[in-house]
PDB file of C-alpha atoms in Angstrom:
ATOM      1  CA  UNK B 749      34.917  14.019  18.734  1.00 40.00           C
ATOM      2  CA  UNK B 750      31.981  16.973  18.807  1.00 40.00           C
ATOM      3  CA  UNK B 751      29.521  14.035  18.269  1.00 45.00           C
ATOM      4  CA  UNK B 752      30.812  11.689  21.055  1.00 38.00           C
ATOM      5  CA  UNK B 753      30.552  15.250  23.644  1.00 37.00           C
ATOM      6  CA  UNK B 754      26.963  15.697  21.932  1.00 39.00           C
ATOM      7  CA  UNK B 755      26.174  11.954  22.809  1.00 40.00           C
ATOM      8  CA  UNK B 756      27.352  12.312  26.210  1.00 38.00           C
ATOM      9  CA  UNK B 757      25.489  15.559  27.402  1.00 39.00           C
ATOM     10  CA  UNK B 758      22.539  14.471  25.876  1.00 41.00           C
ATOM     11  CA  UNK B 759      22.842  10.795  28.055  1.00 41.00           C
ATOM     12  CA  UNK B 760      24.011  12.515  31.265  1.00 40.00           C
ATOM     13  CA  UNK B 761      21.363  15.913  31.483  1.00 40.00           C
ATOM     14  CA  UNK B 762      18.842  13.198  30.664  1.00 41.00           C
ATOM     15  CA  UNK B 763      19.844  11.085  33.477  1.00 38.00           C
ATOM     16  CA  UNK B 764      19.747  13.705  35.765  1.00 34.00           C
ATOM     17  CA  UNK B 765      16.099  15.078  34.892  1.00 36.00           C
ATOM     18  CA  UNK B 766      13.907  12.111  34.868  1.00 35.00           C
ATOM     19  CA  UNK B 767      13.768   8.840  36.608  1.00 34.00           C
ATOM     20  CA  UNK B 768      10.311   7.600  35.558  1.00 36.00           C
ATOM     21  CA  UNK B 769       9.974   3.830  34.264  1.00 38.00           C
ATOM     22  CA  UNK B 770      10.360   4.237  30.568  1.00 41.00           C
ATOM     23  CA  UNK B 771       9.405   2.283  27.438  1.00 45.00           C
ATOM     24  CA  UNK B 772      13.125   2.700  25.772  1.00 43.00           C
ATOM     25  CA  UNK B 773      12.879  -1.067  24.703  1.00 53.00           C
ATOM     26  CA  UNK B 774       8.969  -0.556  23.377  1.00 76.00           C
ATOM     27  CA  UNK B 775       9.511  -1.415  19.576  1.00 90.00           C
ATOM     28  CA  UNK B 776       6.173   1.366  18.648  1.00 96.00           C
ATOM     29  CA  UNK B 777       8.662   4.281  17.797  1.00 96.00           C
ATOM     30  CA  UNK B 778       9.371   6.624  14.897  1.00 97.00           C
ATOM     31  CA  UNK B 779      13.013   8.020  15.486  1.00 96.00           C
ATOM     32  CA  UNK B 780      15.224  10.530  13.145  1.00 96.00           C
ATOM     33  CA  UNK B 781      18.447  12.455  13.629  1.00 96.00           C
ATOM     34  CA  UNK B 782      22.301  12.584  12.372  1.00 95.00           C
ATOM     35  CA  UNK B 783      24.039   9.934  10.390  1.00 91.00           C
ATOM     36  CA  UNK B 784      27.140   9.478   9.106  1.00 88.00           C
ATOM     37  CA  UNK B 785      27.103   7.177   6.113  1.00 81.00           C
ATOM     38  CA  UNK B 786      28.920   8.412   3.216  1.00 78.00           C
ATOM     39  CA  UNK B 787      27.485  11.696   2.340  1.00 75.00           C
ATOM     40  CA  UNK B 788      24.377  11.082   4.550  1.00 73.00           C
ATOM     41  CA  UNK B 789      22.905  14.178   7.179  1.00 85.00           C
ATOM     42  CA  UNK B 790      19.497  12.785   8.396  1.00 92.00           C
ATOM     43  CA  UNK B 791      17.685   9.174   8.988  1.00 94.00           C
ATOM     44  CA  UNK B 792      14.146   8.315   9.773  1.00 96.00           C
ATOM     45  CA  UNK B 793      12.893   5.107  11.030  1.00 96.00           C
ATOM     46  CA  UNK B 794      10.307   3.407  12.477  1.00 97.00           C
ATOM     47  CA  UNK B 795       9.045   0.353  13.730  1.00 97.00           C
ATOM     48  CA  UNK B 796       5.551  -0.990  14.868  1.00 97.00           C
ATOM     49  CA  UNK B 797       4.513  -4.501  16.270  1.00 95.00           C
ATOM     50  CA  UNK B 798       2.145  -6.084  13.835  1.00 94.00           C
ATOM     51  CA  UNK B 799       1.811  -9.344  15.639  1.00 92.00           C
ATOM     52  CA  UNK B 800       2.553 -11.455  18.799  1.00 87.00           C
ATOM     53  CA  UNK B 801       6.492 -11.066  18.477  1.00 90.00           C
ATOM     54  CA  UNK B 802       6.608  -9.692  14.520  1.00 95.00           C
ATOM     55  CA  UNK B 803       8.224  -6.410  14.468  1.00 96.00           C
ATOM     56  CA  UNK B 804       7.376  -4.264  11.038  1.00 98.00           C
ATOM     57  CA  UNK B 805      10.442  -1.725  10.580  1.00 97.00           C
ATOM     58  CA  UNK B 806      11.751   0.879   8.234  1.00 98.00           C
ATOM     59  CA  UNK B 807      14.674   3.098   8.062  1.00 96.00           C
ATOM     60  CA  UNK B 808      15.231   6.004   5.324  1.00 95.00           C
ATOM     61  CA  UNK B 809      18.581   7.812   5.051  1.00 92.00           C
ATOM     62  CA  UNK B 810      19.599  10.527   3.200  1.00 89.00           C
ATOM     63  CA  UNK B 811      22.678   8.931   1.256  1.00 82.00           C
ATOM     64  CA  UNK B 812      23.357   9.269  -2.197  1.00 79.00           C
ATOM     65  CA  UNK B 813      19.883  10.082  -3.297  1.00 86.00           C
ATOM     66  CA  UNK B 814      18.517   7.893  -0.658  1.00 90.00           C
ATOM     67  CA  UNK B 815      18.509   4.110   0.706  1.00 91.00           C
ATOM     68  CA  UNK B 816      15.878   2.538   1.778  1.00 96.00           C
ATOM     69  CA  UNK B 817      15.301  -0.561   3.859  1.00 96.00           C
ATOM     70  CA  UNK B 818      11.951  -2.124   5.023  1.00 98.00           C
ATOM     71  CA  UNK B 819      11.470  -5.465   6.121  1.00 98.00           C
ATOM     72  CA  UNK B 820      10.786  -7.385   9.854  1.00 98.00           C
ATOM     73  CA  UNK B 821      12.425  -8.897  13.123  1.00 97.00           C
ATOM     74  CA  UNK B 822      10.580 -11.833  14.511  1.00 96.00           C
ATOM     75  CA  UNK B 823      11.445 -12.082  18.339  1.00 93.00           C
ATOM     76  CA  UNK B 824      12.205 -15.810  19.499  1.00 90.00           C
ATOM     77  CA  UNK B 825      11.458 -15.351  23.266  1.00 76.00           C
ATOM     78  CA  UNK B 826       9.608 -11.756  23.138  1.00 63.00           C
ATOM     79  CA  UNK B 827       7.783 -11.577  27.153  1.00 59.00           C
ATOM     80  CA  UNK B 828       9.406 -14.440  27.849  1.00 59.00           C
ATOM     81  CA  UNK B 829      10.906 -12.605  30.727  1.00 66.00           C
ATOM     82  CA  UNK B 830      14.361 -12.992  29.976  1.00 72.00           C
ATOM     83  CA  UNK B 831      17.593 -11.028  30.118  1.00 81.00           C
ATOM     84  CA  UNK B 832      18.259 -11.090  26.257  1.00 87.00           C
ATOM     85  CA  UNK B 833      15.228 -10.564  23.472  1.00 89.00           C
ATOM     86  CA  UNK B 834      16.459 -12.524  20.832  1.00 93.00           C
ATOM     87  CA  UNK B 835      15.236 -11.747  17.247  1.00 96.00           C
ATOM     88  CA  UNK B 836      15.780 -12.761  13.818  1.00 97.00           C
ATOM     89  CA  UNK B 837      15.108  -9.837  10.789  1.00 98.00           C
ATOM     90  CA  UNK B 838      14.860 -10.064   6.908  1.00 98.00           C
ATOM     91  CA  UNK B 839      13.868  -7.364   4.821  1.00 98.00           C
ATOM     92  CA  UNK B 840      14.393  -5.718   1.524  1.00 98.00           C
ATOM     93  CA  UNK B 841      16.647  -2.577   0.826  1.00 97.00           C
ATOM     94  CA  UNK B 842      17.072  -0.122  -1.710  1.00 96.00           C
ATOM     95  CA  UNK B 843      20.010   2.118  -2.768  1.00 92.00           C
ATOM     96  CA  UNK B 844      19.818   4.770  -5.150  1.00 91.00           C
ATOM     97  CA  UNK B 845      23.060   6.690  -6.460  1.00 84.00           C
ATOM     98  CA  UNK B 846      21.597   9.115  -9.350  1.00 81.00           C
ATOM     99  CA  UNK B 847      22.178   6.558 -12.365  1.00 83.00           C
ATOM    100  CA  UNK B 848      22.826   3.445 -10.337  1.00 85.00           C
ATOM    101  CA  UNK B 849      20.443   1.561  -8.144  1.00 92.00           C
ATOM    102  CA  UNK B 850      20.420  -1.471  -6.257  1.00 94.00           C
ATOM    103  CA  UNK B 851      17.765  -3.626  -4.705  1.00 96.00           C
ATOM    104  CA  UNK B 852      18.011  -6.412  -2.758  1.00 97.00           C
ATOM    105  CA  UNK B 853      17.588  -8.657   0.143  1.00 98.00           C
ATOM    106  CA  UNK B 854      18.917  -8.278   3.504  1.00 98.00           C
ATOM    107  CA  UNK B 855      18.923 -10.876   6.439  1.00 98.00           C
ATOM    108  CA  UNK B 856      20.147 -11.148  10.071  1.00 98.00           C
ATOM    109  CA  UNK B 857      20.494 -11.882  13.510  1.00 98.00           C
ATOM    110  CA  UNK B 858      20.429  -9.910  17.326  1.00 97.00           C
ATOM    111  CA  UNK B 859      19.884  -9.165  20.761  1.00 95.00           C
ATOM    112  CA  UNK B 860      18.139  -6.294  23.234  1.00 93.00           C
ATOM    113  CA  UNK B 861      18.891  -6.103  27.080  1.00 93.00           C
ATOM    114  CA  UNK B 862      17.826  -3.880  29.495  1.00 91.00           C
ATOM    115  CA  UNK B 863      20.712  -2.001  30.825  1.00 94.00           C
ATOM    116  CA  UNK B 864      18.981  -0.186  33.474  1.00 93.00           C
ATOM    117  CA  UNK B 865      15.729   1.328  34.514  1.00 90.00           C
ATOM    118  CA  UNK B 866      16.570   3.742  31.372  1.00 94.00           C
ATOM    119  CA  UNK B 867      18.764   2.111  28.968  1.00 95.00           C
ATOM    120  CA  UNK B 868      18.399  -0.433  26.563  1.00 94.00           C
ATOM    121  CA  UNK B 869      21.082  -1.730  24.527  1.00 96.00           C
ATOM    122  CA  UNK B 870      20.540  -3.362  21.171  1.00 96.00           C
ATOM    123  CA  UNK B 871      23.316  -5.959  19.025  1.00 97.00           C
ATOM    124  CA  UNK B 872      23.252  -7.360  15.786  1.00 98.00           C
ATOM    125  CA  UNK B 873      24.581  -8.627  12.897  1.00 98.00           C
ATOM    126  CA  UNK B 874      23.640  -9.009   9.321  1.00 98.00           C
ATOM    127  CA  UNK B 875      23.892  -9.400   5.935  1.00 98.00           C
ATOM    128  CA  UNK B 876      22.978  -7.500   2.220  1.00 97.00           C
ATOM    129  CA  UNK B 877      23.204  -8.230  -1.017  1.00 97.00           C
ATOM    130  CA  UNK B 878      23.042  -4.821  -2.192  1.00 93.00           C
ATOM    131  CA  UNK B 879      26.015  -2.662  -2.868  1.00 89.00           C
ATOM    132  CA  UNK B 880      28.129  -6.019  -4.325  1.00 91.00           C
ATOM    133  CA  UNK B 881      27.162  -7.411  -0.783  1.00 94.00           C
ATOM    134  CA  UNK B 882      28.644  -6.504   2.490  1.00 96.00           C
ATOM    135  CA  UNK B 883      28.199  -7.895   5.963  1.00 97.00           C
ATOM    136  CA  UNK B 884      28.117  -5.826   9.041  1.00 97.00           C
ATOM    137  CA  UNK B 885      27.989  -6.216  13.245  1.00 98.00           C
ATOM    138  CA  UNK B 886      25.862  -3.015  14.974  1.00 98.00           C
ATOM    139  CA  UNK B 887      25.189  -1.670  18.382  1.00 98.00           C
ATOM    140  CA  UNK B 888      22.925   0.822  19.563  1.00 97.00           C
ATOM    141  CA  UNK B 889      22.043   2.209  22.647  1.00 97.00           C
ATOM    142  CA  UNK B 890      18.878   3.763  23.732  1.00 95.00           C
ATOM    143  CA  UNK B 891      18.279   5.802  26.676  1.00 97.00           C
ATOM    144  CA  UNK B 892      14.826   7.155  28.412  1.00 95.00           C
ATOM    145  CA  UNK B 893      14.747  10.519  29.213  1.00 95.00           C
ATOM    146  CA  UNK B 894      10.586  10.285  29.440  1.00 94.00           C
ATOM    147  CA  UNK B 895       8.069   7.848  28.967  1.00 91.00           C
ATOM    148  CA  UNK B 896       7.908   8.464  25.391  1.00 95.00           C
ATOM    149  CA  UNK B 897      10.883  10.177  24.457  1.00 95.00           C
ATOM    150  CA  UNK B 898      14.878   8.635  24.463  1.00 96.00           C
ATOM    151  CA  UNK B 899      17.961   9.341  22.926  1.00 97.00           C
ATOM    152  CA  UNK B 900      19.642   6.989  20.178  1.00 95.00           C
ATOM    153  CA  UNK B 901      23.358   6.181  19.660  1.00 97.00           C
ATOM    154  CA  UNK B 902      25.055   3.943  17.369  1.00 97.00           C
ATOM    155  CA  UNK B 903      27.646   2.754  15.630  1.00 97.00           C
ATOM    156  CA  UNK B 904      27.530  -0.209  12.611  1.00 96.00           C
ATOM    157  CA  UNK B 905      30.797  -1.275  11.334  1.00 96.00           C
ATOM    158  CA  UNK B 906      30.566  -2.558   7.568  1.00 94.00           C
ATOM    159  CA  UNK B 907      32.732  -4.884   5.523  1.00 95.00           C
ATOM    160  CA  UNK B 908      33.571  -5.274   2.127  1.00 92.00           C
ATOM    161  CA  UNK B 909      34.454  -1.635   1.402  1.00 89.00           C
ATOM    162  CA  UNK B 910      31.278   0.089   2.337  1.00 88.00           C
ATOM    163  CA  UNK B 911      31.534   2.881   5.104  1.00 88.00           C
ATOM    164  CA  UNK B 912      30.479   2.794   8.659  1.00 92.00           C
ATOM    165  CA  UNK B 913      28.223   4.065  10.026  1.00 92.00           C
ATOM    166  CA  UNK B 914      27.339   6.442  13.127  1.00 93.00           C
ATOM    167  CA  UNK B 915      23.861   7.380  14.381  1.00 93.00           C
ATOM    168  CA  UNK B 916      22.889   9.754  16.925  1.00 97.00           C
ATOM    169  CA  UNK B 917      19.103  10.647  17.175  1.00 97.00           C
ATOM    170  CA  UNK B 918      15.764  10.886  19.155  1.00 97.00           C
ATOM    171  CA  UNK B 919      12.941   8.249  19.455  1.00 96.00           C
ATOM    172  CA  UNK B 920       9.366   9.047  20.593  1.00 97.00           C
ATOM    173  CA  UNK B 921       7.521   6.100  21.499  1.00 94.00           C
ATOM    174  CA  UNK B 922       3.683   5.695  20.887  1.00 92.00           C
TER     175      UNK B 922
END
């Protein structure tokens, strides 16, 4: 409950401080904050475009020892100046429990739509073969409080016995 009041202040005082355009759907960010995946405290992630409609991303959380995933989204109709950004990703992840580690693949499918002026909100679903393999459905908003800085909020729900997962953080957008 603390973290859905947290969420909330954070989305409403930035509402009310800054109106500029913003670049909350710009895919150049590094992000970090709060996550809640099995023992997890902290993620860091990051994603840069490396070519017309090829998105490079990686995301490092602090559970177990760590997990690791790196891999790409490759946009299907990226400027094409519709309402949804469609985008297929594939990458590889990593998992690392002390004595136990698992890598593997992981593949997938979503969608980003502008919400507002501010707000962007991103859906997907995927799958990984890590962990005995477990599928999971994901949404995320992002809101603009500047330019270059938003908030994050999300929630991915897993299957196959794995936890959810809830992430509340800040972006900066270069």
């Amino acid at each position: 409950m603390k973290k859905l009041i947290l969420t909330t202040a954070l989305l409403a005082s930035g509402s009310l401080m800054f109106s500029a355009a913003s670049k909350a759907d710009d895919l150049n960010y590094v992000s970090g904050g709060f996550s809640d995946f099995y023992d997890s405290d902290f993620y860091v992630e990051g994603s840069k475009t490396i070519a017309p409609n090829w998105v490079g991303e990686v995301q490092l959380t602090d559970m177990g020892d760590y997990s690791l995933r790196a891999g790409a989204k490759y946009f299907m109709d990226m400027g094409a100046g519709k309402q949804f950004d469609t985008f297929l990703k594939a990458g590889v992840s990593h998992y690392d429990f002390g004595n136990y580690d698992d890598t593997s693949a992981y593949a997938g499918i979503g969608t980003m739509t502008k919400l507002s002026q501010q707000a962007t909100a991103i859906v997907d679903a995927g799958y990984d073969w890590g962990l005995d393999g477990f599928a999971s459905v994901g949404a995320r908003l992002r809101y603009a409080f500047t330019e270059q800085f938003s908030a994050d909020a999300g929630f991915r729900g897993n299957f196959n016995s794995i936890d959810n997962e809830v992430h509340i953080g800040v972006t900066y957008h270069f």
